[in-house]
Amino acid sequence: MSTPLTGQRIADAGLDGWAFLLHYGSGGLETRIRTENFQAGLAIVTAIGSAAAELNHHASLDLRPSRVDVRLSSRDAGGVTELDVRLARRVTELATASGCTLDANVSRIELGLDTPSYGKIASFWTAVLGTEHVVGDDSWGDVGDPNHALPMIYFQRGSGERRWHPDLWVDPAQVQPRIDAALAAGGTLVSDQDAPAWWVLADPDGNAVRLCTWQPGETPLCDSQYRPNA
């Protein structure tokens, strides 16, 4: 089995146009390839598929009329490996040769629910969303879509307060621009005491969101190491 790379190792690889985002308990390299039309995007998808096959690897691709979203991760390792880095470099070459641009301003959202009743409600959310209870213990758990089409919901036992809060995973370079835009839109910075792992922001009504990154990420990542605590 391949060994997952740390966030710092991935950053040191210097993959311009790519972001390392955490999602569904593991990390992935992600980029958005801007294309002129659907046909150009289809050609890129075909080329990426061939490149992945040459490496005996795979890629998660989302084709739209003006873009192709790419996510690279090694399922057997539970994160990003050297093979993903190699494929990312190849994808960059293919996109550049086609006159397309790579955009690292991508993000992933998860929905957190603080609740003292995790054991009672997880099965309800699994049923109503048509998802599965993927991981958990006595204090927290996840409900995830095996097709990765819906945001993951994770539950944490709180002190009695019940509240929803989205966690938005972004590239570290996007944190300050997002904070600046949020403040300009009337929001407030509630806390940065856990930076650079996450920052808490709130809208004018006090509804909170966490901006999360892979940092500090000095060790290989797994769910128990990076899950933010309420």
PDB file of C-alpha atoms in Angstrom:
ATOM      1  CA  MET A   1       0.000   0.000   0.000  1.00  0.00           C
ATOM      2  CA  SER A   2       1.239   3.493  -0.849  1.00  0.00           C
ATOM      3  CA  THR A   3       1.951   5.955   1.941  1.00  0.00           C
ATOM      4  CA  PRO A   4      -0.122   9.175   2.047  1.00  0.00           C
ATOM      5  CA  LEU A   5       1.831  12.408   1.879  1.00  0.00           C
ATOM      6  CA  THR A   6       1.640  15.093   4.532  1.00  0.00           C
ATOM      7  CA  GLY A   7       0.144  18.456   3.696  1.00  0.00           C
ATOM      8  CA  GLN A   8       3.587  20.040   3.869  1.00  0.00           C
ATOM      9  CA  ARG A   9       5.069  17.461   1.493  1.00  0.00           C
ATOM     10  CA  ILE A  10       2.296  18.230  -0.980  1.00  0.00           C
ATOM     11  CA  ALA A  11       2.856  21.975  -0.624  1.00  0.00           C
ATOM     12  CA  ASP A  12       6.583  21.475  -1.206  1.00  0.00           C
ATOM     13  CA  ALA A  13       5.797  19.719  -4.501  1.00  0.00           C
ATOM     14  CA  GLY A  14       4.919  23.122  -5.970  1.00  0.00           C
ATOM     15  CA  LEU A  15       1.811  22.099  -7.894  1.00  0.00           C
ATOM     16  CA  ASP A  16       0.675  25.426  -9.347  1.00  0.00           C
ATOM     17  CA  GLY A  17      -3.055  25.593  -9.910  1.00  0.00           C
ATOM     18  CA  TRP A  18      -3.831  22.781  -7.470  1.00  0.00           C
ATOM     19  CA  ALA A  19      -5.322  22.805  -3.962  1.00  0.00           C
ATOM     20  CA  PHE A  20      -5.023  20.119  -1.306  1.00  0.00           C
ATOM     21  CA  LEU A  21      -8.431  19.747   0.337  1.00  0.00           C
ATOM     22  CA  LEU A  22      -9.644  17.375   3.031  1.00  0.00           C
ATOM     23  CA  HIS A  23     -12.973  15.656   2.514  1.00  0.00           C
ATOM     24  CA  TYR A  24     -14.693  12.414   3.532  1.00  0.00           C
ATOM     25  CA  GLY A  25     -11.913  11.549   5.940  1.00  0.00           C
ATOM     26  CA  SER A  26      -9.032  11.835   3.492  1.00  0.00           C
ATOM     27  CA  GLY A  27      -7.180  14.373   1.377  1.00  0.00           C
ATOM     28  CA  GLY A  28      -7.336  15.044  -2.335  1.00  0.00           C
ATOM     29  CA  LEU A  29      -5.611  17.207  -4.921  1.00  0.00           C
ATOM     30  CA  GLU A  30      -8.168  19.375  -6.687  1.00  0.00           C
ATOM     31  CA  THR A  31      -8.226  21.838  -9.545  1.00  0.00           C
ATOM     32  CA  ARG A  32     -10.760  23.427 -11.896  1.00  0.00           C
ATOM     33  CA  ILE A  33      -9.795  23.464 -15.571  1.00  0.00           C
ATOM     34  CA  ARG A  34     -11.476  26.323 -17.418  1.00  0.00           C
ATOM     35  CA  THR A  35     -12.501  25.348 -20.965  1.00  0.00           C
ATOM     36  CA  GLU A  36     -14.025  27.211 -23.908  1.00  0.00           C
ATOM     37  CA  ASN A  37     -16.900  24.791 -24.404  1.00  0.00           C
ATOM     38  CA  PHE A  38     -18.206  21.318 -23.673  1.00  0.00           C
ATOM     39  CA  GLN A  39     -16.289  19.727 -26.545  1.00  0.00           C
ATOM     40  CA  ALA A  40     -12.990  21.106 -25.248  1.00  0.00           C
ATOM     41  CA  GLY A  41     -13.798  19.795 -21.791  1.00  0.00           C
ATOM     42  CA  LEU A  42     -14.659  16.371 -23.167  1.00  0.00           C
ATOM     43  CA  ALA A  43     -11.299  16.246 -24.948  1.00  0.00           C
ATOM     44  CA  ILE A  44      -9.530  17.100 -21.679  1.00  0.00           C
ATOM     45  CA  VAL A  45     -11.459  14.395 -19.822  1.00  0.00           C
ATOM     46  CA  THR A  46     -10.468  11.827 -22.439  1.00  0.00           C
ATOM     47  CA  ALA A  47      -6.820  12.861 -22.254  1.00  0.00           C
ATOM     48  CA  ILE A  48      -6.791  12.714 -18.449  1.00  0.00           C
ATOM     49  CA  GLY A  49      -8.387   9.275 -18.549  1.00  0.00           C
ATOM     50  CA  SER A  50      -5.649   8.016 -20.859  1.00  0.00           C
ATOM     51  CA  ALA A  51      -2.917   9.547 -18.679  1.00  0.00           C
ATOM     52  CA  ALA A  52      -4.402   7.926 -15.564  1.00  0.00           C
ATOM     53  CA  ALA A  53      -4.585   4.555 -17.311  1.00  0.00           C
ATOM     54  CA  GLU A  54      -0.924   4.811 -18.304  1.00  0.00           C
ATOM     55  CA  LEU A  55      -0.062   5.189 -14.609  1.00  0.00           C
ATOM     56  CA  ASN A  56      -2.486   2.428 -13.613  1.00  0.00           C
ATOM     57  CA  HIS A  57      -4.319   5.040 -11.571  1.00  0.00           C
ATOM     58  CA  HIS A  58      -7.632   6.904 -11.631  1.00  0.00           C
ATOM     59  CA  ALA A  59      -9.128  10.400 -11.389  1.00  0.00           C
ATOM     60  CA  SER A  60     -12.478  11.789 -10.268  1.00  0.00           C
ATOM     61  CA  LEU A  61     -13.735  14.094 -13.020  1.00  0.00           C
ATOM     62  CA  ASP A  62     -16.755  16.391 -13.221  1.00  0.00           C
ATOM     63  CA  LEU A  63     -17.419  17.678 -16.759  1.00  0.00           C
ATOM     64  CA  ARG A  64     -19.491  20.829 -17.254  1.00  0.00           C
ATOM     65  CA  PRO A  65     -19.959  23.113 -20.331  1.00  0.00           C
ATOM     66  CA  SER A  66     -17.211  25.527 -19.269  1.00  0.00           C
ATOM     67  CA  ARG A  67     -15.047  23.553 -16.847  1.00  0.00           C
ATOM     68  CA  VAL A  68     -13.683  20.226 -15.715  1.00  0.00           C
ATOM     69  CA  ASP A  69     -13.230  19.654 -11.991  1.00  0.00           C
ATOM     70  CA  VAL A  70     -10.462  17.179 -11.163  1.00  0.00           C
ATOM     71  CA  ARG A  71      -9.851  15.381  -7.874  1.00  0.00           C
ATOM     72  CA  LEU A  72      -6.918  13.035  -7.374  1.00  0.00           C
ATOM     73  CA  SER A  73      -6.604  10.707  -4.396  1.00  0.00           C
ATOM     74  CA  SER A  74      -5.364   7.177  -3.764  1.00  0.00           C
ATOM     75  CA  ARG A  75      -8.206   5.187  -2.222  1.00  0.00           C
ATOM     76  CA  ASP A  76      -5.980   2.397  -0.953  1.00  0.00           C
ATOM     77  CA  ALA A  77      -3.789   4.869   0.942  1.00  0.00           C
ATOM     78  CA  GLY A  78      -6.614   7.077   2.175  1.00  0.00           C
ATOM     79  CA  GLY A  79      -5.007  10.278   0.869  1.00  0.00           C
ATOM     80  CA  VAL A  80      -2.636  11.799  -1.658  1.00  0.00           C
ATOM     81  CA  THR A  81       0.433   9.806  -2.724  1.00  0.00           C
ATOM     82  CA  GLU A  82       3.373  10.368  -5.030  1.00  0.00           C
ATOM     83  CA  LEU A  83       1.319   8.745  -7.776  1.00  0.00           C
ATOM     84  CA  ASP A  84      -1.305  11.477  -7.433  1.00  0.00           C
ATOM     85  CA  VAL A  85       1.401  14.133  -7.628  1.00  0.00           C
ATOM     86  CA  ARG A  86       2.737  12.552 -10.828  1.00  0.00           C
ATOM     87  CA  LEU A  87      -0.725  12.471 -12.352  1.00  0.00           C
ATOM     88  CA  ALA A  88      -1.373  16.080 -11.293  1.00  0.00           C
ATOM     89  CA  ARG A  89       1.752  17.200 -13.146  1.00  0.00           C
ATOM     90  CA  ARG A  90       0.562  15.302 -16.214  1.00  0.00           C
ATOM     91  CA  VAL A  91      -2.898  16.882 -16.012  1.00  0.00           C
ATOM     92  CA  THR A  92      -1.265  20.313 -15.830  1.00  0.00           C
ATOM     93  CA  GLU A  93       0.744  19.539 -18.968  1.00  0.00           C
ATOM     94  CA  LEU A  94      -2.359  18.375 -20.830  1.00  0.00           C
ATOM     95  CA  ALA A  95      -4.404  21.407 -19.831  1.00  0.00           C
ATOM     96  CA  THR A  96      -1.622  23.844 -20.705  1.00  0.00           C
ATOM     97  CA  ALA A  97      -1.067  22.210 -24.094  1.00  0.00           C
ATOM     98  CA  SER A  98      -4.791  22.613 -24.811  1.00  0.00           C
ATOM     99  CA  GLY A  99      -4.729  26.305 -23.963  1.00  0.00           C
ATOM    100  CA  CYS A 100      -6.777  25.821 -20.783  1.00  0.00           C
ATOM    101  CA  THR A 101      -6.126  27.358 -17.393  1.00  0.00           C
ATOM    102  CA  LEU A 102      -6.056  25.697 -13.961  1.00  0.00           C
ATOM    103  CA  ASP A 103      -7.850  27.364 -11.058  1.00  0.00           C
ATOM    104  CA  ALA A 104      -6.968  26.417  -7.480  1.00  0.00           C
ATOM    105  CA  ASN A 105      -9.841  28.479  -6.041  1.00  0.00           C
ATOM    106  CA  VAL A 106     -11.904  25.390  -5.254  1.00  0.00           C
ATOM    107  CA  SER A 107     -13.511  24.281  -2.001  1.00  0.00           C
ATOM    108  CA  ARG A 108     -15.382  21.469  -0.268  1.00  0.00           C
ATOM    109  CA  ILE A 109     -18.187  21.818   2.249  1.00  0.00           C
ATOM    110  CA  GLU A 110     -19.174  19.586   5.143  1.00  0.00           C
ATOM    111  CA  LEU A 111     -22.094  20.093   7.520  1.00  0.00           C
ATOM    112  CA  GLY A 112     -21.452  19.775  11.243  1.00  0.00           C
ATOM    113  CA  LEU A 113     -24.142  19.251  13.870  1.00  0.00           C
ATOM    114  CA  ASP A 114     -23.342  19.656  17.557  1.00  0.00           C
ATOM    115  CA  THR A 115     -25.747  17.457  19.466  1.00  0.00           C
ATOM    116  CA  PRO A 116     -25.934  15.392  22.649  1.00  0.00           C
ATOM    117  CA  SER A 117     -28.095  12.871  20.764  1.00  0.00           C
ATOM    118  CA  TYR A 118     -25.771  11.599  18.066  1.00  0.00           C
ATOM    119  CA  GLY A 119     -26.597   7.963  18.745  1.00  0.00           C
ATOM    120  CA  LYS A 120     -30.333   8.586  18.230  1.00  0.00           C
ATOM    121  CA  ILE A 121     -30.275  10.799  15.141  1.00  0.00           C
ATOM    122  CA  ALA A 122     -27.528   9.385  12.894  1.00  0.00           C
ATOM    123  CA  SER A 123     -29.775   6.650  11.518  1.00  0.00           C
ATOM    124  CA  PHE A 124     -32.474   9.225  10.657  1.00  0.00           C
ATOM    125  CA  TRP A 125     -30.111  11.354   8.584  1.00  0.00           C
ATOM    126  CA  THR A 126     -28.683   8.260   6.941  1.00  0.00           C
ATOM    127  CA  ALA A 127     -32.182   7.176   5.926  1.00  0.00           C
ATOM    128  CA  VAL A 128     -33.577  10.512   4.757  1.00  0.00           C
ATOM    129  CA  LEU A 129     -30.489  11.366   2.688  1.00  0.00           C
ATOM    130  CA  GLY A 130     -30.064   7.872   1.274  1.00  0.00           C
ATOM    131  CA  THR A 131     -26.466   7.817   2.524  1.00  0.00           C
ATOM    132  CA  GLU A 132     -24.509   5.586   4.887  1.00  0.00           C
ATOM    133  CA  HIS A 133     -23.082   5.806   8.382  1.00  0.00           C
ATOM    134  CA  VAL A 134     -19.434   5.628   7.446  1.00  0.00           C
ATOM    135  CA  VAL A 135     -17.452   6.094  10.650  1.00  0.00           C
ATOM    136  CA  GLY A 136     -17.841   7.067  14.286  1.00  0.00           C
ATOM    137  CA  ASP A 137     -17.523   6.253  17.969  1.00  0.00           C
ATOM    138  CA  ASP A 138     -19.296   7.229  21.172  1.00  0.00           C
ATOM    139  CA  SER A 139     -18.580  10.945  20.770  1.00  0.00           C
ATOM    140  CA  TRP A 140     -18.817  11.663  17.045  1.00  0.00           C
ATOM    141  CA  GLY A 141     -19.756  10.135  13.710  1.00  0.00           C
ATOM    142  CA  ASP A 142     -20.107  10.780   9.991  1.00  0.00           C
ATOM    143  CA  VAL A 143     -22.915  10.247   7.522  1.00  0.00           C
ATOM    144  CA  GLY A 144     -21.514  10.238   4.007  1.00  0.00           C
ATOM    145  CA  ASP A 145     -22.687   9.712   0.452  1.00  0.00           C
ATOM    146  CA  PRO A 146     -20.776   6.758  -1.073  1.00  0.00           C
ATOM    147  CA  ASN A 147     -21.044   8.532  -4.440  1.00  0.00           C
ATOM    148  CA  HIS A 148     -19.580  11.740  -2.970  1.00  0.00           C
ATOM    149  CA  ALA A 149     -22.396  13.779  -4.530  1.00  0.00           C
ATOM    150  CA  LEU A 150     -23.767  15.195  -1.262  1.00  0.00           C
ATOM    151  CA  PRO A 151     -21.914  17.037   1.505  1.00  0.00           C
ATOM    152  CA  MET A 152     -20.835  14.883   4.411  1.00  0.00           C
ATOM    153  CA  ILE A 153     -22.639  15.404   7.715  1.00  0.00           C
ATOM    154  CA  TYR A 154     -20.661  14.853  10.885  1.00  0.00           C
ATOM    155  CA  PHE A 155     -21.991  14.828  14.428  1.00  0.00           C
ATOM    156  CA  GLN A 156     -20.242  15.816  17.639  1.00  0.00           C
ATOM    157  CA  ARG A 157     -21.507  15.513  21.156  1.00  0.00           C
ATOM    158  CA  GLY A 158     -21.913  18.993  22.583  1.00  0.00           C
ATOM    159  CA  SER A 159     -22.644  20.284  26.064  1.00  0.00           C
ATOM    160  CA  GLY A 160     -26.352  20.340  25.328  1.00  0.00           C
ATOM    161  CA  GLU A 161     -26.538  23.020  22.627  1.00  0.00           C
ATOM    162  CA  ARG A 162     -27.786  21.893  19.240  1.00  0.00           C
ATOM    163  CA  ARG A 163     -26.481  23.829  16.273  1.00  0.00           C
ATOM    164  CA  TRP A 164     -25.604  23.370  12.605  1.00  0.00           C
ATOM    165  CA  HIS A 165     -22.424  24.863  11.225  1.00  0.00           C
ATOM    166  CA  PRO A 166     -20.815  24.348   7.815  1.00  0.00           C
ATOM    167  CA  ASP A 167     -17.103  23.627   7.532  1.00  0.00           C
ATOM    168  CA  LEU A 168     -15.612  24.921   4.293  1.00  0.00           C
ATOM    169  CA  TRP A 169     -12.302  23.341   3.268  1.00  0.00           C
ATOM    170  CA  VAL A 170     -10.151  25.681   1.201  1.00  0.00           C
ATOM    171  CA  ASP A 171      -6.556  26.077   0.101  1.00  0.00           C
ATOM    172  CA  PRO A 172      -4.520  28.108   2.644  1.00  0.00           C
ATOM    173  CA  ALA A 173      -3.930  30.800   0.015  1.00  0.00           C
ATOM    174  CA  GLN A 174      -7.687  31.374  -0.174  1.00  0.00           C
ATOM    175  CA  VAL A 175      -8.263  31.957   3.536  1.00  0.00           C
ATOM    176  CA  GLN A 176      -7.445  35.656   3.748  1.00  0.00           C
ATOM    177  CA  PRO A 177      -9.338  36.612   0.569  1.00  0.00           C
ATOM    178  CA  ARG A 178     -12.390  34.743   1.878  1.00  0.00           C
ATOM    179  CA  ILE A 179     -12.112  36.427   5.279  1.00  0.00           C
ATOM    180  CA  ASP A 180     -11.717  39.866   3.699  1.00  0.00           C
ATOM    181  CA  ALA A 181     -14.762  39.321   1.480  1.00  0.00           C
ATOM    182  CA  ALA A 182     -16.828  38.026   4.402  1.00  0.00           C
ATOM    183  CA  LEU A 183     -15.955  41.037   6.576  1.00  0.00           C
ATOM    184  CA  ALA A 184     -16.744  43.403   3.724  1.00  0.00           C
ATOM    185  CA  ALA A 185     -20.141  41.717   3.430  1.00  0.00           C
ATOM    186  CA  GLY A 186     -20.972  42.496   7.065  1.00  0.00           C
ATOM    187  CA  GLY A 187     -19.594  39.394   8.747  1.00  0.00           C
ATOM    188  CA  THR A 188     -17.333  39.150  11.761  1.00  0.00           C
ATOM    189  CA  LEU A 189     -14.239  37.135  12.609  1.00  0.00           C
ATOM    190  CA  VAL A 190     -15.310  35.231  15.708  1.00  0.00           C
ATOM    191  CA  SER A 191     -12.051  33.398  16.395  1.00  0.00           C
ATOM    192  CA  ASP A 192      -8.654  32.714  14.885  1.00  0.00           C
ATOM    193  CA  GLN A 193      -7.228  30.923  17.931  1.00  0.00           C
ATOM    194  CA  ASP A 194      -7.037  27.629  16.027  1.00  0.00           C
ATOM    195  CA  ALA A 195      -5.412  29.116  12.920  1.00  0.00           C
ATOM    196  CA  PRO A 196      -3.962  27.957  10.615  1.00  0.00           C
ATOM    197  CA  ALA A 197      -6.157  24.856  11.028  1.00  0.00           C
ATOM    198  CA  TRP A 198      -9.419  26.841  10.981  1.00  0.00           C
ATOM    199  CA  TRP A 199     -11.017  30.253  11.483  1.00  0.00           C
ATOM    200  CA  VAL A 200     -14.558  30.896  12.732  1.00  0.00           C
ATOM    201  CA  LEU A 201     -16.645  33.545  10.959  1.00  0.00           C
ATOM    202  CA  ALA A 202     -20.230  34.636  11.514  1.00  0.00           C
ATOM    203  CA  ASP A 203     -22.802  36.414   9.381  1.00  0.00           C
ATOM    204  CA  PRO A 204     -24.661  39.518  10.687  1.00  0.00           C
ATOM    205  CA  ASP A 205     -27.225  37.242  12.376  1.00  0.00           C
ATOM    206  CA  GLY A 206     -24.535  35.261  14.191  1.00  0.00           C
ATOM    207  CA  ASN A 207     -24.647  32.098  12.076  1.00  0.00           C
ATOM    208  CA  ALA A 208     -21.171  30.547  12.107  1.00  0.00           C
ATOM    209  CA  VAL A 209     -18.971  28.931   9.469  1.00  0.00           C
ATOM    210  CA  ARG A 210     -15.456  27.530   9.774  1.00  0.00           C
ATOM    211  CA  LEU A 211     -12.815  28.020   7.109  1.00  0.00           C
ATOM    212  CA  CYS A 212     -10.628  24.922   7.353  1.00  0.00           C
ATOM    213  CA  THR A 213      -7.286  24.013   5.775  1.00  0.00           C
ATOM    214  CA  TRP A 214      -4.868  21.082   5.852  1.00  0.00           C
ATOM    215  CA  GLN A 215      -2.435  23.085   7.971  1.00  0.00           C
ATOM    216  CA  PRO A 216      -0.450  22.566  10.107  1.00  0.00           C
ATOM    217  CA  GLY A 217      -0.461  19.037   8.654  1.00  0.00           C
ATOM    218  CA  GLU A 218       2.995  17.862   9.699  1.00  0.00           C
ATOM    219  CA  THR A 219       1.914  14.195   9.811  1.00  0.00           C
ATOM    220  CA  PRO A 220      -0.120  12.030   7.413  1.00  0.00           C
ATOM    221  CA  LEU A 221      -3.738  12.978   7.779  1.00  0.00           C
ATOM    222  CA  CYS A 222      -6.636  10.889   8.955  1.00  0.00           C
ATOM    223  CA  ASP A 223     -10.079  11.809  10.196  1.00  0.00           C
ATOM    224  CA  SER A 224      -9.232  11.682  13.898  1.00  0.00           C
ATOM    225  CA  GLN A 225      -6.270  14.025  13.417  1.00  0.00           C
ATOM    226  CA  TYR A 226      -7.937  16.855  11.555  1.00  0.00           C
ATOM    227  CA  ARG A 227     -11.587  16.809  12.589  1.00  0.00           C
ATOM    228  CA  PRO A 228     -12.246  20.268  14.070  1.00  0.00           C
ATOM    229  CA  ASN A 229     -13.783  20.218  17.527  1.00  0.00           C
ATOM    230  CA  ALA A 230     -16.816  22.314  18.315  1.00  0.00           C
TER     231      ALA A 230
END
